[in-house]
PDB file of C-alpha atoms in Angstrom:
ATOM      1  CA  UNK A  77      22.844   9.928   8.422  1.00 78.00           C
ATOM      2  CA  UNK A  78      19.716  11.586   9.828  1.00 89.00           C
ATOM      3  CA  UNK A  79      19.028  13.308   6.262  1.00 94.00           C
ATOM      4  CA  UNK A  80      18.937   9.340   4.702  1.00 93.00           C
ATOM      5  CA  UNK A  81      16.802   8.245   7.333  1.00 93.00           C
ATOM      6  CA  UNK A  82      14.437  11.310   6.813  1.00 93.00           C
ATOM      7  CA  UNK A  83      14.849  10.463   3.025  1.00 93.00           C
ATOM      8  CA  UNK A  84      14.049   7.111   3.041  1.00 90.00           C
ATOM      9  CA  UNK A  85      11.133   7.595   5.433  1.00 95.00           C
ATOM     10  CA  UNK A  86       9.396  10.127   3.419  1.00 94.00           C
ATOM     11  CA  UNK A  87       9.869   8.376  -0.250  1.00 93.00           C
ATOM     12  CA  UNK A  88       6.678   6.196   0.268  1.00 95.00           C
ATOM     13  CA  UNK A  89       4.743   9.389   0.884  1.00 95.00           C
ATOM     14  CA  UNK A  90       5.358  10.674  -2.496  1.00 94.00           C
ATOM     15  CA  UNK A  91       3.302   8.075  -4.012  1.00 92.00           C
ATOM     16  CA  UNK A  92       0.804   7.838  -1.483  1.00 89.00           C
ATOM     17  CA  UNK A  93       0.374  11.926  -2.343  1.00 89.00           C
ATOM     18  CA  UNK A  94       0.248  11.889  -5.363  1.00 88.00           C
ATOM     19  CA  UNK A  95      -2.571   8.835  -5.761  1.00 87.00           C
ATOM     20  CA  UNK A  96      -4.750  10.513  -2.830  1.00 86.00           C
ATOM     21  CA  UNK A  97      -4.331  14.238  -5.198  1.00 83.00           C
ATOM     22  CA  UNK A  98      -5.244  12.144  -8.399  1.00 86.00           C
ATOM     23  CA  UNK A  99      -8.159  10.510  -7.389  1.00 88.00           C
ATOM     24  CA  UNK A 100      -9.166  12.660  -3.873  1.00 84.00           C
ATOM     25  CA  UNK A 101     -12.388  13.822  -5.715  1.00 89.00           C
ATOM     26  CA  UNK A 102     -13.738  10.118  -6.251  1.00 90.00           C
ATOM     27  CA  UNK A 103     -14.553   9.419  -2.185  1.00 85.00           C
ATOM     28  CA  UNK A 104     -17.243  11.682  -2.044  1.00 87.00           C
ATOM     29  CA  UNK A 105     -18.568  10.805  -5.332  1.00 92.00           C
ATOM     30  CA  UNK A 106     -17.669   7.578  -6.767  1.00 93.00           C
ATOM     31  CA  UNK A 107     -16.324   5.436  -3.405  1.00 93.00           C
ATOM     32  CA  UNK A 108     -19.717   6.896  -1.587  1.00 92.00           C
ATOM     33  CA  UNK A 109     -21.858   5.212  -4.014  1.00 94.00           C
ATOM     34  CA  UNK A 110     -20.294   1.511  -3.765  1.00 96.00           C
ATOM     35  CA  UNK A 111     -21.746  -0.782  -1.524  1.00 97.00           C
ATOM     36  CA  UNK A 112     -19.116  -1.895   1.543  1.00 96.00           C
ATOM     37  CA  UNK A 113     -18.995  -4.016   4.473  1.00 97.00           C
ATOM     38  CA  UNK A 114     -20.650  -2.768   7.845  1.00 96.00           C
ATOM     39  CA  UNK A 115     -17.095  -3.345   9.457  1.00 97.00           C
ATOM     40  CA  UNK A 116     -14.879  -0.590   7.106  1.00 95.00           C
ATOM     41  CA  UNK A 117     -13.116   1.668   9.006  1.00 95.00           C
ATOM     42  CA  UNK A 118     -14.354   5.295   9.046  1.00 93.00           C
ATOM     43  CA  UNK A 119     -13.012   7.521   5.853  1.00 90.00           C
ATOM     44  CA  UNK A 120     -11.245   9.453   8.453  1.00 91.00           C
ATOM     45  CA  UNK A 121      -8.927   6.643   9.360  1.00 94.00           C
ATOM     46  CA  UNK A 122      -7.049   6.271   6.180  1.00 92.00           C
ATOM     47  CA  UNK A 123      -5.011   9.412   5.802  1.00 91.00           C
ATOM     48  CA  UNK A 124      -3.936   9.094   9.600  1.00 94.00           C
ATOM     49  CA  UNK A 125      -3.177   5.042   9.011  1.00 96.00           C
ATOM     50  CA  UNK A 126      -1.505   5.450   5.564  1.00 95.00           C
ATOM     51  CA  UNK A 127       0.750   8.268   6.896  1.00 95.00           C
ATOM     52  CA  UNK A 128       1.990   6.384   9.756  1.00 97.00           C
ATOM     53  CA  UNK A 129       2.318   2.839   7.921  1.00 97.00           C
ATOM     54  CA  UNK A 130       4.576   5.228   5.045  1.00 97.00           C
ATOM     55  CA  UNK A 131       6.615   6.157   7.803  1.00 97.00           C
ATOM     56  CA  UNK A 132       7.397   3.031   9.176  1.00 97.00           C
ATOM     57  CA  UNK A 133       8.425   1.216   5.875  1.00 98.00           C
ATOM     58  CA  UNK A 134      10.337   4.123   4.783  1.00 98.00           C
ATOM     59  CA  UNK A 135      12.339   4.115   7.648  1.00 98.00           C
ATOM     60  CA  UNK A 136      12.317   0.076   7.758  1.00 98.00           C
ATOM     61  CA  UNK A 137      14.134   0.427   4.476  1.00 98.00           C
ATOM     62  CA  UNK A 138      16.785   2.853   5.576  1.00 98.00           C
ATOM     63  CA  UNK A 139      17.810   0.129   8.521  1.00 98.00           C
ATOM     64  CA  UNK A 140      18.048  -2.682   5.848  1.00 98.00           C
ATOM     65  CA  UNK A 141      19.681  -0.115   3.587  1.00 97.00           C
ATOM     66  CA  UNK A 142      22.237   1.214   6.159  1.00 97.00           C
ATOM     67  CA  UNK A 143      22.762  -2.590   7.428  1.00 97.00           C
ATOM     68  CA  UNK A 144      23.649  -3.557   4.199  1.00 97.00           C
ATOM     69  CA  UNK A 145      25.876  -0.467   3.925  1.00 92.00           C
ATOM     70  CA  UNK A 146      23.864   0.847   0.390  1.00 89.00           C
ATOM     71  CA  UNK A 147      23.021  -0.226  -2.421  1.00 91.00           C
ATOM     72  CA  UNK A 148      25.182  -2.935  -3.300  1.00 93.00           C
ATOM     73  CA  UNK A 149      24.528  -6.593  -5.081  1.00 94.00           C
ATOM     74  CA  UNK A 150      23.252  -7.735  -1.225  1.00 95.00           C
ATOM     75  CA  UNK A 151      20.526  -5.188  -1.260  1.00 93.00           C
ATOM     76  CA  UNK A 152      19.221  -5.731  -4.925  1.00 96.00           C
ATOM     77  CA  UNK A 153      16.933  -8.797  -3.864  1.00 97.00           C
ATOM     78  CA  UNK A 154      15.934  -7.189  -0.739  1.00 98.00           C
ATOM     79  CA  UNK A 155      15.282  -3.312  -1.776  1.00 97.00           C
ATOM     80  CA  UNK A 156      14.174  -4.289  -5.277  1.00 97.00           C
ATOM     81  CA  UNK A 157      11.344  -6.353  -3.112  1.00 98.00           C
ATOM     82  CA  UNK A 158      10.571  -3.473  -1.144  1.00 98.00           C
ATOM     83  CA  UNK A 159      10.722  -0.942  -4.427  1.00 97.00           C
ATOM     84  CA  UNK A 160       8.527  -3.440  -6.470  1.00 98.00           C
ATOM     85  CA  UNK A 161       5.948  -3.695  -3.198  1.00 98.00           C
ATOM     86  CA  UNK A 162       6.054   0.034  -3.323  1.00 97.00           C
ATOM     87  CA  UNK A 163       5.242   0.376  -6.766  1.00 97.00           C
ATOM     88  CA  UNK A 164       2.053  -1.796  -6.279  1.00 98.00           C
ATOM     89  CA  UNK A 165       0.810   0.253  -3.430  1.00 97.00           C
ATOM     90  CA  UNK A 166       0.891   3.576  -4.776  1.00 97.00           C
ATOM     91  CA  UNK A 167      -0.303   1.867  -8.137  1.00 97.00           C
ATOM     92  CA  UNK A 168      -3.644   0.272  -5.926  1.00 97.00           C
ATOM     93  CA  UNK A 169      -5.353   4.184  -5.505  1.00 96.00           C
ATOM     94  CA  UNK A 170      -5.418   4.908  -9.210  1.00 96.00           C
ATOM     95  CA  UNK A 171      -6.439   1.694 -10.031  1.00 96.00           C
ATOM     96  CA  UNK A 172      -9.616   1.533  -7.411  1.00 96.00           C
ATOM     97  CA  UNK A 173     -10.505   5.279  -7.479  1.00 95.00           C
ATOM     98  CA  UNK A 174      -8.673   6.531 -10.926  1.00 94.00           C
ATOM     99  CA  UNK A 175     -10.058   3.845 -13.034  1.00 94.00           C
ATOM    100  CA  UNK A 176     -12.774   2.213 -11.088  1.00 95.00           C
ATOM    101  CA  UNK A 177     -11.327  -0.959 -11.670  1.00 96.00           C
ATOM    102  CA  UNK A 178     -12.190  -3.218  -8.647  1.00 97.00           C
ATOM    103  CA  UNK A 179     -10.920  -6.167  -9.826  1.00 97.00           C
ATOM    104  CA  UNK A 180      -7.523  -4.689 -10.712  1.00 98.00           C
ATOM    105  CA  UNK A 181      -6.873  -3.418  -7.727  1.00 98.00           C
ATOM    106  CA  UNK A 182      -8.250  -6.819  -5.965  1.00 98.00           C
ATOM    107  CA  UNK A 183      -5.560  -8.555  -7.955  1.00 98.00           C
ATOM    108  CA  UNK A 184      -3.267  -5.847  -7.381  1.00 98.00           C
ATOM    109  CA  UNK A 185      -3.200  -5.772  -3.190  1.00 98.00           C
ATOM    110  CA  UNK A 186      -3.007  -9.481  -3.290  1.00 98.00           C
ATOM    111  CA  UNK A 187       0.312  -9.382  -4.818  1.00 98.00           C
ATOM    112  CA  UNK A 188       1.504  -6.513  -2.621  1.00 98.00           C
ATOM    113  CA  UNK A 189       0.617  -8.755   0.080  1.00 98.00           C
ATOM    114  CA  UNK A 190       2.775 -11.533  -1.046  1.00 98.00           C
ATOM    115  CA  UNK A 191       5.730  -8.999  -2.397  1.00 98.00           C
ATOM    116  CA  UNK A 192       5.584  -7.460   1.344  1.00 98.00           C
ATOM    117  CA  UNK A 193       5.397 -11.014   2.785  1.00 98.00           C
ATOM    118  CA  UNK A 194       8.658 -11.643   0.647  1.00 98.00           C
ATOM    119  CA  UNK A 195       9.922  -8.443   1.528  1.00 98.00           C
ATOM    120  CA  UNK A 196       9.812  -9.388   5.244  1.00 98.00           C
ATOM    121  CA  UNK A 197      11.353 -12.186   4.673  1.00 98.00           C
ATOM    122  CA  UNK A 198      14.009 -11.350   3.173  1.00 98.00           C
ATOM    123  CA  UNK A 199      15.191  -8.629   5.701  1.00 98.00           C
ATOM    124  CA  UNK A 200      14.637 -10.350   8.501  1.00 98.00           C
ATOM    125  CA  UNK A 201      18.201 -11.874   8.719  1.00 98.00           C
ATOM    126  CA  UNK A 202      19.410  -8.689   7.929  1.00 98.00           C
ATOM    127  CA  UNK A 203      17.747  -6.259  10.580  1.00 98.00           C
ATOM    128  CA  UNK A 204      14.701  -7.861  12.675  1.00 98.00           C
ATOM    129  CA  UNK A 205      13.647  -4.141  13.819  1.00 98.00           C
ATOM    130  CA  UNK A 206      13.185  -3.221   9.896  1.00 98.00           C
ATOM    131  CA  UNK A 207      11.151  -6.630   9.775  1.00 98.00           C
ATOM    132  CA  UNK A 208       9.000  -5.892  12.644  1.00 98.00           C
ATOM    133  CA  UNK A 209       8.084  -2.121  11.458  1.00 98.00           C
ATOM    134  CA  UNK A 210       6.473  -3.784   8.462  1.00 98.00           C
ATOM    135  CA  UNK A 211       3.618  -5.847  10.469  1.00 98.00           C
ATOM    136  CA  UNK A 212       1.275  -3.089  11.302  1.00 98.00           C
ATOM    137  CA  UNK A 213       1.597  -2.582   7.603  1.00 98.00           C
ATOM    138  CA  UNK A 214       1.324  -6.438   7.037  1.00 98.00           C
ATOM    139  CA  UNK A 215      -2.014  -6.088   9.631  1.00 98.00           C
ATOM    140  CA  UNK A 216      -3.337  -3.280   7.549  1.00 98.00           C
ATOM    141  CA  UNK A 217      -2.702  -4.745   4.230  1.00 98.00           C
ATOM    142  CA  UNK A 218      -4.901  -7.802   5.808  1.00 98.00           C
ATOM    143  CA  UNK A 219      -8.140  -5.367   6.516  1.00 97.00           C
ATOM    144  CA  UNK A 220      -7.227  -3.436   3.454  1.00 97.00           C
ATOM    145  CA  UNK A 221      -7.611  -6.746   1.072  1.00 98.00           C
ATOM    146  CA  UNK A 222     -10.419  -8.081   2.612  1.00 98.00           C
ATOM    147  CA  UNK A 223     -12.259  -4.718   1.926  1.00 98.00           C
ATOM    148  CA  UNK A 224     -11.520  -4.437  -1.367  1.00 98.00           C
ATOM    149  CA  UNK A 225     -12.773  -7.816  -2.128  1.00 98.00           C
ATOM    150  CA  UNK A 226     -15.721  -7.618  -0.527  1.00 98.00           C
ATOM    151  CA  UNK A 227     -16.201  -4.313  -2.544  1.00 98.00           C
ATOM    152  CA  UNK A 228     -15.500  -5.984  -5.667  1.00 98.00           C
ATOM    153  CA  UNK A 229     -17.745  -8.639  -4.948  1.00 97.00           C
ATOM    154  CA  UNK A 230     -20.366  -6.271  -4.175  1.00 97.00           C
ATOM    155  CA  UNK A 231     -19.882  -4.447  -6.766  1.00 96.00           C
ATOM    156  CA  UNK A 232     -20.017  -6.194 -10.231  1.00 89.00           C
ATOM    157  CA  UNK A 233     -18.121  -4.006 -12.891  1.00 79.00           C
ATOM    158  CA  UNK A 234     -20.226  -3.881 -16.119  1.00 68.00           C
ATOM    159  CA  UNK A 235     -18.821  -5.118 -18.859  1.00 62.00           C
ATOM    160  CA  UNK A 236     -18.075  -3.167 -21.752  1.00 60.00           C
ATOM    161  CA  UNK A 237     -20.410  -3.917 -25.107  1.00 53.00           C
ATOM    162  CA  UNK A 238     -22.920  -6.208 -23.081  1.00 53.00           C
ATOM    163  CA  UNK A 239     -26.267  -4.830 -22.756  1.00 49.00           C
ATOM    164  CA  UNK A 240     -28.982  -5.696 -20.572  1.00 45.00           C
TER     165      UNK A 240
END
């Protein structure tokens, strides 16, 4: 079982990858240039945060998975929850960095908060441990959406075909 739980643990990671290899050129450029809140966390801490949250979700969704003895009609609600969470997180980089579209992405984390809120939910009655490996992420998601609003508020995007 140790090669599922290693599989399930790194799947989030692939995402996560392949957003940071897409859009890594846009911190120094791009992200430098915005205007953000005093109280961001370094640069430095993301990689180190984003590795560890992966970890702990992936491997939150092998317990439910293994609990629920695979992928059966029991896991569809809660795994499809967890896939369609996933799918909005690694979606957020190439929205904020790829396409510079703050207000995308704002919308975008806010409904990865409530799919992960959901996603919590419904695992908890079927492994608490899986539940409680997803608050750090739940915590981080918290900072992570209030940064990106501010940003988008700080930002304004200019609109296409107006002129000044």
């Amino acid at each position: 079982m140790w090669a599922h739980a290693f599989g399930f643990s790194a799947l989030p990671h692939i995402g996560g990858f392949l957003g940071w290899f897409l859009t890594r050129k846009e911190v120094p450029t791009w992200f430098e240039s915005l205007k953000k809140p005093s109280w961001r966390p370094p640069n430095k801490m993301f990689p180190v945060m984003w590795t560890t949250l992966y970890t702990g979700m992936g491997y939150a969704s092998y317990l439910v998975w293994s609990d629920l003895r695979g992928f059966n009609s029991k896991a569809i609600i809660p795994l499809g929850l967890y896939g369609a969470q996933l799918a909005l997180n690694w979606a957020w980089t190439p929205l904020f960095f790829g396409a510079h579209k703050l207000k995308l992405a704002l919308v975008d984390i806010l409904c990865l908060y409530g799919l992960v809120l959901g996603t919590m939910y419904s695992w908890y009655p079927i492994n608490k441990m899986a539940t409680m490996l997803m608050v750090p992420y739940l915590a981080w998601l918290t900072l992570a959406s209030s940064l990106t609003f501010c940003i988008w508020r700080d930002n304004p995007e200019e609109e296409k075909g107006k002129s000044d």
